[in-house]
Amino acid sequence: MSTNDFKEQVLIGIPSELPAEKPFDSSLNHAPKRKDILNKEEKKLAIRNALRYFDKKHHAVLSKEFAAELKEYGRIYMYRFRPDYKIYSRHINDYPHQSKQAAAIMLMLQNNLDNAVAQHPHELITYGGNGAVFQNWAQYLLVMKYLAEMTDEQTLVMYSGHPMGLFPSHKDAPRVVITNGMMIPNYSKPDDWEKFNALGVTQYGQMTAGSYMYIGPQGIVHGTTITVMNAARKISKSEDDRRGKLFVTCGLGGMSGAQPKAGKISGLVSVVAEINPKAVKTRHSQGWVDEVFEDLTTLMERIKKAQGLKEPISLAYQGNVVDLWERLVKEEMKVDIGTDQTSLHNPWAGGYYPAGISFEESNEMIAKDPAKFKVEVQKTLVRHANAVNQQAAKGMYFFDYGNAFLLEASRAGADIVNKDGTFKFKSYVQDILGPMCFDYGFGPFRWVCSSCDPKDLATTDKLALHVLEEMYTTAPEEIKQQLSDNIVWIKDAMQNNLVVGSQARILYADSEARVKIAEAFNHAIKSGELSAPVILGRDHHDVSGTDSPYRETSNIYDGSSFTADMAVQNFVGDGFRGATWISLHNGGGVGWGEVINGGFGMVLDGTSDSDRRLKSMLFWDVNNGIARRGWARNEEALFAIKREMARTPELRVTLPNLVDENLLENLF
Ligand SMILES: NC(=O)c1ccc[n+]([C@@H]2O[C@H](COP(=O)([O-])OP(=O)(O)OC[C@H]3O[C@@H](n4cnc5c(N)ncnc54)[C@H](O)[C@@H]3O)[C@@H](O)[C@H]2O)c1
């Protein structure tokens, strides 16, 4: 389809005549059938809600069609309204627009729904099994039209995928304000998501899915490499000694698929279990997994050979992870580093598959007998934890990978809770990312070149490298390792060929680096060294963006990890400091009701307005979290916030007075 035809299609929005029905494309990965949770009256309400998007003359046809979708898939996706054009990130100028900022947002949301990027593209799910960009295709069509027509004096208001409309605002206001899954707190249990999502009134935005900031697996390769490499440094400081150590985990999905690559970069022999053959095939064909095994005996032999040769290699086991763990225990093969990245934030709807039941049977059971499915998942979790415990007793370093493994295993009754109620194992944030990165302000900063030109991406890499190298020369010891890991990353990034979808790059940077890199980009856009605007953003999984007691804020020990003030303050503060779009979500990595998280996008166009906004917003977006982490008495954050106050006289943060612990000893 030509660019002009594409533009015309976008401007049509929801067509006035019904498009032809679309055949179900079984070559793609589809969302599992969702739970049949609505009663008869609620089902009518779901249909009534869905029909709000369409002219009355179509209601007779569409009501039957939507009822059939609800029965067949548990949700109304409105498949018929999928556009005929290919969805992928195009050059910013190829989007019909009145506002460049809005065109950049279209690029980003199309990237989230690209067949090569999204997990279940036809169900508008980007990753994590239920991380939705929209609830249905009518919302997509409407949003694209609004974005194409809006000006820099308007703001698009998004309620969980539904565009409430364009409201007058001003040029410094965000162009889009997104909320996803915001619930009255008492209605935030997993079944509430099932019910209210089926009714079409809310959605699970995950983190970067519902905020249009997903950049494919690269986003997570970097964070995963940092995590796995530092986990390996925990078992041995010597690179040579680490080579050939055994790393076992699960999941080759949207995020988890980065694990084998990270394991290999860290010099380990990594074995990743994955039950879904399509996910195995995808990661194998992309070269992220070296070899695939369906038979455990052959796999065990291959592991021994690789360890003997100290050969960094990534192996996949196509099957249930519990079978893998139990076999390793039986063979008395020691695992050195272990974790798990199944989607346990979503345990009852396909995030975690029970052992002894095939993938297909499990998917059927989810819809037909959810109660039995839950029992099977919990039995498997107990076995899973038992095998992990046996390996840990032999010295394995195990960490929770932010997927609610320990939380759900404890709820299933597994033996992983200490007497004082804490878990037997630490999370990757408590042990690694928190103290080494977040508390110093280092987090997953990212950018996308809106020209879609790899040459621009190479230029941005060069500019970012220059900033980091210059910072390194005067950096304090405390952050030298972080800077040098990122210098290596950005030097190798182009040849590691990590781009899937938009021309994007991720880099763990602190407040100073983020601002300096953004300034360099803005300058290069102005001078013409970069051919088009650059879009900045970050994962919500960052210093300040996420309040999540079992993940991002699991290393906050003053009791405030169950509060969500930081994430909400961040969203609001980014909004009035110049973000192009902002989002606030209930639910993310660890589950609906378990986390509040937010993010932003910011378009740099080479103007002095961009320069003003980037300085103000990026500074706040990082230092808000450092101030909070410092107030929670985290030593590294106290160091970072004092350093920032010395650099920035207008910043005045309340600092904690530390108590002599002996004083508290005999009080009660
Ligand atoms: N560590 C991080 O930085 C980080 C970041 C984001 C998310 N996460 C969390 O990690 C989890 C995974 O994310 P994802 O995007 O990869 O999800 P995903 O659903 O795409 O992938 C999980 C994979 O696990 C497989 N699986 C589930 N149960 C299995 C079993 N018993 N045996 C074998 N395979 C099994 C599934 O088939 C699926 O492919 C999520 O909970 C996510 O929130 C972690």
Coordinates of N, CA and C in Angstrom, one line a residue, residues 275-385:
I275 N 7.8 -23.9 27.2 CA 6.8 -24.9 26.8 C 6.1 -24.6 25.5
N276 N 6.1 -23.4 25.1 CA 5.4 -23.0 23.8 C 6.3 -23.2 22.6
P277 N 6.0 -24.2 21.7 CA 7.0 -24.4 20.6 C 7.1 -23.2 19.7
K278 N 6.1 -22.4 19.6 CA 6.2 -21.2 18.8 C 7.2 -20.2 19.3
A279 N 7.2 -20.0 20.7 CA 8.2 -19.1 21.3 C 9.6 -19.7 21.1
V280 N 9.8 -21.0 21.2 CA 11.1 -21.6 21.0 C 11.6 -21.3 19.6
K281 N 10.7 -21.5 18.7 CA 11.0 -21.4 17.3 C 11.5 -19.9 17.0
T282 N 10.7 -19.0 17.5 CA 11.0 -17.6 17.3 C 12.4 -17.2 17.8
R283 N 12.7 -17.6 19.0 CA 14.0 -17.2 19.6 C 15.1 -18.0 18.9
H284 N 14.9 -19.2 18.5 CA 15.9 -20.0 17.8 C 16.2 -19.3 16.5
S285 N 15.1 -19.0 15.7 CA 15.3 -18.5 14.4 C 16.0 -17.1 14.4
Q286 N 15.8 -16.4 15.5 CA 16.4 -15.0 15.7 C 17.9 -15.1 16.1
G287 N 18.3 -16.4 16.4 CA 19.7 -16.6 16.8 C 19.9 -16.3 18.3
W288 N 18.8 -16.2 19.1 CA 19.0 -15.9 20.5 C 19.2 -17.1 21.3
V289 N 18.9 -18.3 20.7 CA 19.1 -19.6 21.3 C 20.0 -20.4 20.3
D290 N 21.0 -21.0 20.9 CA 21.9 -21.7 19.9 C 21.3 -23.1 19.5
E291 N 20.9 -23.9 20.5 CA 20.4 -25.2 20.2 C 19.2 -25.5 21.0
V292 N 18.3 -26.4 20.4 CA 17.0 -26.7 21.0 C 16.9 -28.2 21.3
F293 N 16.4 -28.6 22.5 CA 16.3 -30.0 22.9 C 14.9 -30.3 23.3
E294 N 14.4 -31.5 22.9 CA 13.1 -31.9 23.4 C 13.3 -33.1 24.4
D295 N 14.5 -33.7 24.3 CA 14.8 -34.8 25.1 C 15.8 -34.5 26.2
L296 N 15.3 -34.8 27.4 CA 16.2 -34.3 28.6 C 17.5 -35.1 28.7
T297 N 17.5 -36.4 28.3 CA 18.7 -37.1 28.3 C 19.8 -36.5 27.4
T298 N 19.4 -36.2 26.2 CA 20.4 -35.6 25.3 C 20.8 -34.2 25.8
L299 N 19.9 -33.5 26.4 CA 20.2 -32.2 26.9 C 21.2 -32.3 28.0
M300 N 21.1 -33.2 28.9 CA 22.0 -33.4 30.0 C 23.4 -33.6 29.5
E301 N 23.5 -34.5 28.4 CA 24.8 -34.8 27.8 C 25.5 -33.5 27.3
R302 N 24.6 -32.7 26.6 CA 25.1 -31.5 26.0 C 25.6 -30.5 27.0
I303 N 24.9 -30.4 28.1 CA 25.3 -29.5 29.2 C 26.7 -29.9 29.7
K304 N 26.8 -31.2 30.0 CA 28.1 -31.7 30.5 C 29.3 -31.4 29.6
K305 N 29.0 -31.6 28.3 CA 30.0 -31.3 27.3 C 30.4 -29.8 27.3
A306 N 29.4 -29.0 27.3 CA 29.6 -27.5 27.2 C 30.4 -27.1 28.5
Q307 N 30.0 -27.6 29.6 CA 30.7 -27.3 30.9 C 32.2 -27.7 30.8
G308 N 32.4 -28.9 30.3 CA 33.7 -29.5 30.2 C 34.6 -28.6 29.3
L309 N 34.0 -28.1 28.3 CA 34.8 -27.2 27.3 C 34.8 -25.7 27.7
K310 N 34.1 -25.4 28.8 CA 33.9 -24.0 29.3 C 33.4 -23.2 28.1
E311 N 32.3 -23.7 27.4 CA 31.8 -23.1 26.2 C 30.6 -22.3 26.5
P312 N 30.7 -20.9 26.3 CA 29.5 -20.1 26.5 C 28.5 -20.5 25.5
I313 N 27.3 -21.0 25.9 CA 26.3 -21.4 24.9 C 24.9 -21.3 25.5
S314 N 23.9 -21.1 24.6 CA 22.6 -21.0 25.1 C 21.8 -22.2 24.5
L315 N 21.2 -23.0 25.5 CA 20.5 -24.2 25.1 C 19.0 -24.0 25.5
A316 N 18.1 -24.5 24.7 CA 16.7 -24.4 25.1 C 16.1 -25.8 25.3
Y317 N 15.3 -25.9 26.4 CA 14.6 -27.2 26.6 C 13.1 -26.9 26.3
Q318 N 12.7 -27.6 25.2 CA 11.2 -27.4 24.9 C 10.4 -28.3 25.7
G319 N 9.9 -27.8 26.8 CA 9.1 -28.6 27.7 C 8.9 -27.8 29.0
N320 N 8.4 -28.5 30.0 CA 8.0 -27.8 31.3 C 9.3 -27.6 32.1
V321 N 9.4 -26.5 32.7 CA 10.6 -26.1 33.4 C 10.8 -27.0 34.7
V322 N 9.7 -27.5 35.2 CA 9.8 -28.3 36.4 C 10.4 -29.6 36.1
D323 N 10.1 -30.2 34.9 CA 10.8 -31.4 34.5 C 12.3 -31.2 34.4
L324 N 12.7 -30.0 33.9 CA 14.1 -29.7 33.8 C 14.8 -29.7 35.1
W325 N 14.2 -28.9 36.0 CA 14.8 -28.7 37.4 C 14.9 -30.1 38.1
E326 N 13.8 -30.9 38.0 CA 13.8 -32.2 38.7 C 14.8 -33.1 38.2
R327 N 15.0 -33.1 36.8 CA 16.0 -33.9 36.2 C 17.4 -33.5 36.7
L328 N 17.7 -32.2 36.7 CA 19.0 -31.8 37.2 C 19.3 -32.2 38.6
V329 N 18.2 -32.2 39.4 CA 18.4 -32.7 40.8 C 18.7 -34.2 40.8
K330 N 17.9 -34.9 40.0 CA 18.1 -36.4 40.0 C 19.5 -36.8 39.5
E331 N 20.0 -36.0 38.5 CA 21.3 -36.3 38.0 C 22.4 -35.8 38.8
E332 N 22.0 -35.1 39.9 CA 23.0 -34.5 40.8 C 23.9 -33.5 40.0
M333 N 23.4 -32.8 39.1 CA 24.1 -31.8 38.4 C 23.9 -30.4 39.0
K334 N 25.0 -29.8 39.5 CA 24.9 -28.6 40.2 C 24.6 -27.4 39.3
V335 N 23.5 -26.7 39.7 CA 23.2 -25.4 39.0 C 23.9 -24.3 39.7
D336 N 24.6 -23.4 39.0 CA 25.3 -22.3 39.7 C 24.5 -21.1 39.9
I337 N 23.7 -20.7 38.9 CA 22.8 -19.6 39.0 C 21.4 -20.0 38.5
G338 N 20.4 -19.6 39.3 CA 19.1 -20.0 38.9 C 18.1 -18.9 39.0
T339 N 17.1 -18.8 38.2 CA 16.0 -17.9 38.3 C 14.8 -18.4 37.5
D340 N 13.8 -17.6 37.3 CA 12.6 -18.0 36.6 C 12.0 -16.8 36.0
Q341 N 11.5 -16.9 34.7 CA 10.8 -15.8 34.1 C 9.6 -16.2 33.4
T342 N 8.8 -17.1 34.0 CA 7.5 -17.4 33.5 C 6.7 -16.2 33.8
S343 N 5.5 -16.1 33.2 CA 4.6 -14.9 33.5 C 3.8 -15.1 34.7
L344 N 4.4 -15.3 35.9 CA 3.6 -15.5 37.1 C 2.9 -14.3 37.6
H345 N 3.0 -13.2 37.0 CA 2.2 -12.1 37.3 C 0.7 -12.4 36.8
N346 N 0.6 -13.4 36.0 CA -0.7 -13.8 35.4 C -0.8 -15.3 35.5
P347 N -0.9 -15.8 36.7 CA -0.7 -17.3 36.9 C -1.9 -18.1 36.4
W348 N -3.1 -17.5 36.4 CA -4.3 -18.4 36.1 C -4.7 -18.3 34.7
A349 N -4.1 -17.5 33.9 CA -4.6 -17.3 32.5 C -3.5 -17.5 31.5
G350 N -2.6 -18.5 31.8 CA -1.6 -18.9 30.8 C -0.2 -18.3 31.0
G351 N 0.0 -17.7 32.2 CA 1.4 -17.2 32.5 C 2.3 -18.3 33.0
Y352 N 1.7 -19.4 33.5 CA 2.6 -20.4 34.1 C 1.9 -21.8 33.8
Y353 N 2.6 -22.7 33.1 CA 2.0 -23.9 32.7 C 2.3 -25.1 33.7
P354 N 1.2 -25.8 34.1 CA 1.5 -26.9 35.0 C 2.2 -28.1 34.4
A355 N 2.9 -28.8 35.2 CA 3.7 -30.0 34.7 C 2.7 -31.1 34.5
G356 N 3.1 -32.0 33.6 CA 2.4 -33.3 33.4 C 1.1 -33.1 32.5
I357 N 0.9 -31.9 32.0 CA -0.2 -31.6 31.1 C 0.3 -30.9 29.9
S358 N -0.1 -31.3 28.7 CA 0.4 -30.7 27.5 C 0.0 -29.2 27.4
F359 N 0.8 -28.5 26.6 CA 0.5 -27.0 26.4 C -0.9 -26.8 25.9
E360 N -1.3 -27.6 24.9 CA -2.7 -27.5 24.3 C -3.7 -27.8 25.4
E361 N -3.5 -28.9 26.1 CA -4.5 -29.3 27.1 C -4.7 -28.2 28.2
S362 N -3.5 -27.6 28.6 CA -3.5 -26.5 29.6 C -4.4 -25.4 29.1
N363 N -4.1 -25.0 27.8 CA -4.8 -23.8 27.3 C -6.4 -24.1 27.3
E364 N -6.7 -25.4 27.0 CA -8.2 -25.7 27.0 C -8.7 -25.6 28.5
M365 N -7.9 -26.1 29.4 CA -8.3 -26.2 30.8 C -8.5 -24.8 31.4
I366 N -7.7 -23.8 30.9 CA -7.8 -22.4 31.4 C -9.2 -21.9 31.3
A367 N -9.8 -22.2 30.1 CA -11.2 -21.7 29.8 C -12.3 -22.7 30.4
K368 N -12.0 -24.0 30.2 CA -13.1 -24.9 30.6 C -13.1 -25.2 32.1
D369 N -12.0 -25.3 32.7 CA -12.0 -25.7 34.1 C -10.9 -24.9 34.9
P370 N -11.2 -23.6 35.0 CA -10.2 -22.7 35.7 C -9.8 -23.2 37.1
A371 N -10.8 -23.7 37.8 CA -10.5 -24.1 39.2 C -9.4 -25.2 39.2
K372 N -9.6 -26.2 38.3 CA -8.6 -27.3 38.2 C -7.3 -26.8 37.8
F373 N -7.3 -25.9 36.8 CA -6.1 -25.3 36.3 C -5.3 -24.7 37.5
K374 N -6.0 -23.9 38.3 CA -5.3 -23.3 39.4 C -4.7 -24.3 40.4
V375 N -5.4 -25.4 40.6 CA -4.8 -26.4 41.5 C -3.6 -27.0 40.9
E376 N -3.6 -27.3 39.6 CA -2.4 -27.9 38.9 C -1.3 -26.9 38.9
V377 N -1.5 -25.6 38.7 CA -0.5 -24.6 38.7 C 0.2 -24.6 40.1
Q378 N -0.6 -24.6 41.2 CA -0.1 -24.5 42.5 C 0.7 -25.7 42.9
K379 N 0.2 -26.9 42.4 CA 1.0 -28.2 42.7 C 2.4 -28.1 42.0
T380 N 2.3 -27.6 40.8 CA 3.6 -27.5 40.1 C 4.6 -26.5 40.7
L381 N 4.0 -25.4 41.2 CA 4.8 -24.4 41.9 C 5.5 -25.0 43.1
V382 N 4.8 -25.8 43.8 CA 5.4 -26.4 45.0 C 6.6 -27.3 44.6
R383 N 6.4 -28.1 43.5 CA 7.5 -29.0 43.0 C 8.7 -28.1 42.5
H384 N 8.3 -27.1 41.8 CA 9.3 -26.1 41.3 C 10.2 -25.6 42.4
A385 N 9.5 -25.1 43.5 CA 10.3 -24.5 44.6 C 11.1 -25.6 45.3

